[in-house]
CSV table of C-alpha atoms in Angstrom, one decimal:
chain,number,residue,atom,x,y,z
L,218,UNK,CA,-46.1,4.1,-4.4
L,219,UNK,CA,-46.3,0.4,-3.6
L,220,UNK,CA,-44.4,-0.4,-6.8
L,221,UNK,CA,-41.7,2.1,-5.8
L,222,UNK,CA,-41.4,0.5,-2.3
L,223,UNK,CA,-41.2,-3.0,-3.9
L,224,UNK,CA,-38.4,-1.8,-6.2
L,225,UNK,CA,-36.4,-0.4,-3.3
L,226,UNK,CA,-36.8,-3.6,-1.3
L,227,UNK,CA,-35.7,-5.7,-4.4
L,228,UNK,CA,-32.6,-3.5,-4.8
L,229,UNK,CA,-31.8,-3.8,-1.1
L,230,UNK,CA,-32.2,-7.6,-1.3
L,231,UNK,CA,-30.0,-7.8,-4.4
L,232,UNK,CA,-27.3,-5.7,-2.6
L,233,UNK,CA,-27.3,-8.0,0.5
L,234,UNK,CA,-27.3,-11.2,-1.6
L,235,UNK,CA,-24.5,-10.0,-3.8
L,236,UNK,CA,-22.6,-8.7,-0.9
L,237,UNK,CA,-22.8,-12.0,1.0
L,238,UNK,CA,-21.9,-13.9,-2.2
L,239,UNK,CA,-18.8,-11.7,-2.7
L,240,UNK,CA,-17.6,-12.1,0.9
L,241,UNK,CA,-18.0,-15.9,0.8
L,242,UNK,CA,-16.2,-16.5,-2.4
L,243,UNK,CA,-13.3,-14.2,-1.3
L,244,UNK,CA,-12.8,-15.9,2.1
L,245,UNK,CA,-9.7,-17.8,1.0
L,246,UNK,CA,-8.1,-14.6,-0.5
L,247,UNK,CA,-9.0,-12.6,2.6
L,248,UNK,CA,-7.5,-15.3,4.9
L,249,UNK,CA,-4.3,-15.2,2.7
L,250,UNK,CA,-4.1,-11.5,3.1
L,251,UNK,CA,-4.6,-11.8,6.9
L,252,UNK,CA,-1.7,-14.3,7.1
L,253,UNK,CA,0.6,-12.0,5.1
L,254,UNK,CA,-0.4,-8.9,7.2
L,255,UNK,CA,0.5,-10.6,10.5
L,256,UNK,CA,3.4,-12.7,9.4
L,257,UNK,CA,6.7,-12.2,11.1
L,258,UNK,CA,8.7,-9.3,9.5
L,259,UNK,CA,5.7,-8.6,7.2
L,260,UNK,CA,6.0,-6.0,4.6
L,261,UNK,CA,2.3,-5.4,4.8
L,262,UNK,CA,1.6,-4.9,8.5
L,263,UNK,CA,-0.3,-1.8,7.5
L,264,UNK,CA,-2.7,-3.9,5.4
L,265,UNK,CA,-5.3,-4.3,8.2
L,266,UNK,CA,-5.7,-0.5,8.3
L,267,UNK,CA,-6.4,0.1,4.6
L,268,UNK,CA,-10.1,-1.0,4.6
L,269,UNK,CA,-10.8,1.4,7.5
L,270,UNK,CA,-9.1,4.3,5.6
L,271,UNK,CA,-11.2,3.5,2.6
L,272,UNK,CA,-14.4,3.5,4.7
L,273,UNK,CA,-13.4,6.8,6.2
L,274,UNK,CA,-12.7,8.4,2.9
L,275,UNK,CA,-16.1,7.3,1.6
L,276,UNK,CA,-17.8,8.5,4.8
L,277,UNK,CA,-16.2,11.9,4.2
L,278,UNK,CA,-18.2,12.1,0.9
L,279,UNK,CA,-21.5,11.1,2.5
L,280,UNK,CA,-23.2,14.4,1.8
L,281,UNK,CA,-22.1,14.4,-1.9
L,282,UNK,CA,-23.1,10.8,-2.3
L,283,UNK,CA,-26.6,11.5,-0.8
L,284,UNK,CA,-27.3,14.1,-3.5
L,285,UNK,CA,-26.4,11.7,-6.4
L,286,UNK,CA,-29.4,9.9,-7.9
L,287,UNK,CA,-28.6,6.2,-8.4
L,288,UNK,CA,-28.5,5.3,-12.1
L,289,UNK,CA,-27.5,1.8,-13.0
L,290,UNK,CA,-24.8,1.5,-15.6
L,291,UNK,CA,-24.7,-1.5,-18.1
L,292,UNK,CA,-21.0,-1.7,-17.4
L,293,UNK,CA,-21.6,-2.6,-13.8
L,294,UNK,CA,-22.5,-6.3,-14.3
L,295,UNK,CA,-19.8,-6.7,-17.0
L,296,UNK,CA,-17.1,-5.6,-14.6
L,297,UNK,CA,-18.6,-7.7,-11.9
L,298,UNK,CA,-18.6,-10.9,-13.9
L,299,UNK,CA,-15.1,-10.1,-15.3
L,300,UNK,CA,-13.8,-9.7,-11.8
L,301,UNK,CA,-15.5,-12.9,-10.7
L,302,UNK,CA,-14.0,-14.8,-13.7
L,303,UNK,CA,-10.5,-13.5,-12.8
L,304,UNK,CA,-11.1,-14.6,-9.2
L,305,UNK,CA,-12.2,-18.1,-10.2
L,306,UNK,CA,-9.1,-18.6,-12.4
L,307,UNK,CA,-6.9,-17.2,-9.6
L,308,UNK,CA,-8.5,-19.6,-7.1
L,309,UNK,CA,-8.1,-22.5,-9.5
L,310,UNK,CA,-4.3,-21.9,-9.6
L,311,UNK,CA,-4.1,-20.5,-6.1
L,312,UNK,CA,-2.8,-17.1,-7.3
L,313,UNK,CA,-4.2,-15.0,-4.5
L,314,UNK,CA,-2.4,-11.8,-5.6
L,315,UNK,CA,-4.6,-11.5,-8.8
L,316,UNK,CA,-7.6,-12.7,-6.8
L,317,UNK,CA,-7.1,-9.7,-4.5
L,318,UNK,CA,-7.0,-7.3,-7.5
L,319,UNK,CA,-10.1,-8.9,-8.9
L,320,UNK,CA,-12.0,-8.0,-5.7
L,321,UNK,CA,-11.4,-4.3,-6.5
L,322,UNK,CA,-12.8,-4.9,-10.0
L,323,UNK,CA,-15.8,-6.5,-8.5
L,324,UNK,CA,-16.4,-3.6,-6.1
L,325,UNK,CA,-16.2,-1.2,-9.1
L,326,UNK,CA,-18.7,-3.3,-10.9
L,327,UNK,CA,-21.1,-3.4,-8.0
L,328,UNK,CA,-20.8,0.4,-7.5
L,329,UNK,CA,-21.6,1.0,-11.2
L,330,UNK,CA,-24.5,-1.5,-11.2
L,331,UNK,CA,-26.3,-0.2,-8.1
L,332,UNK,CA,-25.3,3.5,-8.0
L,333,UNK,CA,-23.9,4.5,-11.4
L,334,UNK,CA,-20.9,6.2,-12.9
L,335,UNK,CA,-21.2,9.5,-10.9
L,336,UNK,CA,-21.0,7.6,-7.6
L,337,UNK,CA,-18.0,5.6,-8.8
L,338,UNK,CA,-16.2,8.8,-9.9
L,339,UNK,CA,-16.6,10.2,-6.4
L,340,UNK,CA,-15.3,7.0,-4.6
L,341,UNK,CA,-12.9,5.8,-7.3
L,342,UNK,CA,-9.8,6.7,-5.2
L,343,UNK,CA,-11.1,5.3,-1.9
L,344,UNK,CA,-11.8,2.0,-3.7
L,345,UNK,CA,-8.5,2.0,-5.6
L,346,UNK,CA,-6.7,2.7,-2.3
L,347,UNK,CA,-7.5,-0.9,-1.4
L,348,UNK,CA,-4.7,-1.9,-3.7
L,349,UNK,CA,-2.3,-1.2,-0.8
L,350,UNK,CA,-3.7,-4.0,1.3
L,351,UNK,CA,-3.0,-6.6,-1.3
L,352,UNK,CA,0.5,-8.2,-0.7
L,353,UNK,CA,2.8,-8.6,-3.7
L,354,UNK,CA,3.8,-12.2,-4.5
L,355,UNK,CA,6.8,-13.3,-2.4
L,356,UNK,CA,8.9,-13.8,-5.6
L,357,UNK,CA,8.4,-10.1,-6.4
L,358,UNK,CA,9.1,-9.1,-2.8
L,359,UNK,CA,12.3,-11.2,-2.7
L,360,UNK,CA,13.5,-9.7,-6.0
L,361,UNK,CA,12.8,-6.1,-5.0
L,362,UNK,CA,14.3,-6.6,-1.6
L,363,UNK,CA,17.5,-8.0,-3.0
L,364,UNK,CA,17.9,-5.2,-5.5
L,365,UNK,CA,17.2,-2.5,-2.9
L,366,UNK,CA,19.6,-3.9,-0.2
L,367,UNK,CA,22.4,-4.2,-2.8
L,368,UNK,CA,21.8,-0.6,-3.9
L,369,UNK,CA,21.6,0.6,-0.3
L,370,UNK,CA,24.9,-1.1,0.5
L,371,UNK,CA,26.6,0.4,-2.5
L,372,UNK,CA,25.6,3.9,-1.6
L,373,UNK,CA,26.4,3.4,2.0
L,374,UNK,CA,29.9,2.2,1.2
L,375,UNK,CA,30.5,5.2,-1.0
L,376,UNK,CA,29.3,7.6,1.8
L,377,UNK,CA,31.3,5.9,4.5
L,378,UNK,CA,34.5,6.0,2.4
L,379,UNK,CA,33.8,9.6,1.8
L,380,UNK,CA,33.7,10.1,5.6
L,381,UNK,CA,37.1,8.4,5.9
L,382,UNK,CA,35.6,5.3,7.5
L,383,UNK,CA,37.1,2.9,5.0
L,384,UNK,CA,35.1,-0.1,4.1
L,385,UNK,CA,34.3,-2.5,1.2
L,386,UNK,CA,31.2,-4.2,0.0
L,387,UNK,CA,30.6,-7.9,-0.2
L,388,UNK,CA,27.2,-8.5,-1.6
L,389,UNK,CA,24.8,-6.8,0.9
L,390,UNK,CA,27.5,-6.8,3.6
L,391,UNK,CA,29.6,-3.8,4.5
L,392,UNK,CA,33.0,-4.8,5.8
L,393,UNK,CA,34.8,-2.2,7.9
L,394,UNK,CA,37.9,-2.3,10.0
L,395,UNK,CA,36.2,-3.1,13.3
L,396,UNK,CA,32.7,-4.0,12.2
L,397,UNK,CA,30.8,-6.2,9.8
L,398,UNK,CA,27.4,-4.8,8.9
L,399,UNK,CA,24.9,-7.0,6.9
L,400,UNK,CA,22.0,-5.3,5.2
L,401,UNK,CA,19.2,-7.9,5.6
L,402,UNK,CA,16.0,-8.1,3.7
L,403,UNK,CA,14.1,-6.4,6.5
L,404,UNK,CA,16.6,-3.5,6.3
L,405,UNK,CA,16.3,-3.2,2.5
L,406,UNK,CA,13.8,-0.3,2.8
L,407,UNK,CA,11.1,-2.1,0.9
L,408,UNK,CA,8.7,-2.1,3.9
L,409,UNK,CA,9.0,1.6,4.4
L,410,UNK,CA,8.7,2.1,0.6
L,411,UNK,CA,5.4,0.3,0.4
L,412,UNK,CA,4.0,2.1,3.5
L,413,UNK,CA,5.2,5.5,2.3
L,414,UNK,CA,3.7,4.9,-1.2
L,415,UNK,CA,0.3,4.3,0.5
L,416,UNK,CA,0.8,7.4,2.6
L,417,UNK,CA,2.0,9.4,-0.5
L,418,UNK,CA,-1.2,8.5,-2.4
L,419,UNK,CA,-3.3,9.9,0.5
L,420,UNK,CA,-1.2,13.1,0.4
L,421,UNK,CA,-1.7,13.4,-3.3
L,422,UNK,CA,-5.4,12.7,-3.0
L,423,UNK,CA,-5.8,15.5,-0.4
L,424,UNK,CA,-3.8,18.0,-2.5
L,425,UNK,CA,-5.6,21.0,-4.0
L,426,UNK,CA,-3.5,20.9,-7.1
L,427,UNK,CA,-3.4,19.7,-10.7
L,428,UNK,CA,-3.1,16.0,-11.6
L,429,UNK,CA,0.6,16.3,-12.7
L,430,UNK,CA,1.6,17.7,-9.3
L,431,UNK,CA,-0.3,14.9,-7.5
L,432,UNK,CA,1.5,12.3,-9.7
L,433,UNK,CA,4.9,14.0,-8.9
L,434,UNK,CA,4.2,13.9,-5.2
L,435,UNK,CA,3.2,10.3,-5.3
L,436,UNK,CA,6.3,9.1,-7.1
L,437,UNK,CA,8.5,11.3,-4.9
L,438,UNK,CA,7.8,8.7,-2.2
L,439,UNK,CA,10.3,6.3,-4.0
L,440,UNK,CA,13.5,8.4,-3.7
L,441,UNK,CA,12.4,9.6,-0.3
L,442,UNK,CA,12.0,6.1,1.0
L,443,UNK,CA,15.3,4.9,-0.5
L,444,UNK,CA,17.4,7.9,0.6
L,445,UNK,CA,16.1,7.8,4.2
L,446,UNK,CA,16.8,4.1,4.4
L,447,UNK,CA,20.3,4.5,3.1
L,448,UNK,CA,20.8,7.3,5.7
L,449,UNK,CA,19.8,4.8,8.4
L,450,UNK,CA,22.2,2.2,7.1
L,451,UNK,CA,25.1,4.7,7.1
L,452,UNK,CA,24.2,5.8,10.6
L,453,UNK,CA,24.1,2.2,12.0
L,454,UNK,CA,27.4,1.4,10.2
L,455,UNK,CA,29.0,4.5,11.7
L,456,UNK,CA,27.8,3.5,15.2
L,457,UNK,CA,29.0,-0.1,14.6
L,458,UNK,CA,32.5,1.1,13.7
L,459,UNK,CA,32.9,3.8,16.3
L,460,UNK,CA,31.1,2.3,19.3
L,461,UNK,CA,30.7,-1.3,18.5
L,462,UNK,CA,28.2,-3.7,16.8
L,463,UNK,CA,26.5,-4.5,20.1
L,464,UNK,CA,25.5,-0.8,20.5
L,465,UNK,CA,24.2,-0.6,16.9
L,466,UNK,CA,22.1,-3.7,17.4
L,467,UNK,CA,20.6,-2.5,20.6
L,468,UNK,CA,17.6,-0.2,21.2
L,469,UNK,CA,19.2,2.3,18.8
L,470,UNK,CA,18.5,-0.1,15.9
L,471,UNK,CA,14.7,-0.1,16.4
L,472,UNK,CA,14.6,3.5,17.4
L,473,UNK,CA,16.4,4.6,14.3
L,474,UNK,CA,13.7,2.9,12.2
L,475,UNK,CA,11.0,5.0,13.7
L,476,UNK,CA,13.1,8.1,13.4
L,477,UNK,CA,13.9,7.5,9.7
L,478,UNK,CA,10.2,6.9,8.9
L,479,UNK,CA,9.3,10.1,10.7
L,480,UNK,CA,11.9,11.9,8.6
L,481,UNK,CA,10.5,10.4,5.4
L,482,UNK,CA,7.1,11.6,6.5
L,483,UNK,CA,8.4,15.1,7.0
L,484,UNK,CA,10.2,15.1,3.7
L,485,UNK,CA,7.0,14.0,1.9
L,486,UNK,CA,5.1,16.8,3.6
L,487,UNK,CA,7.8,19.3,2.6
L,488,UNK,CA,7.6,18.2,-1.0
L,489,UNK,CA,3.8,18.6,-0.9
L,490,UNK,CA,4.2,22.2,0.4
L,491,UNK,CA,6.8,23.0,-2.3
L,492,UNK,CA,4.7,21.9,-5.3
L,493,UNK,CA,1.2,22.7,-4.0
């Protein structure tokens, strides 16, 4: 009995020590994430919510997890040290993006080491969901944003000409008879795409369907985000041409963003119901 209590205390001490160690070595990466989450025009303003969602998803499985007997896996420490090695290399070259991903590998390793593969299987998605709090490198963000805004401008010009509101495209700008509409980086739709993909993964996780259907639902977020954003650009260009640019850049600009995201949410929900 005494030996059993001693083992429990030792395991608890190991958990606390490793937990504190992981938090301390990841402080620079966590501060980098914090800065990116709260930066002006951030694409990852939802990032602060992701750890709380992960904690809630794990909490939902508390009864299942209590019934699983902890059995340490030899792969636990291997994954742990692999993640730490990636983090140290990332820290050396100040590549915080890969450091963030290494943190998830470390969490996988600690789960395997202390609780075993059955526990990891149950909380694999909640831990993997932390990916959505790790900002992409700015070079990737810039490239994706540029491609998306050019594509959005192209489709918007085609739609507006089809509506007999004649216009031409100059880069990411839409030149109309009485208005000049520029599709900026923040209007490229990348922010809503990233957020909707995180939301779509939760929808897919909660689905009571086969894996292929869940994958389809998750990737449906991409065309939904792009289409709804193009719809917003067409609407704002229409308002600019008919009622003036000052009207389009007023409260209607911000309001349309919320309406479009709500529309994307409804479309995602509709797709889920269709394939479920």
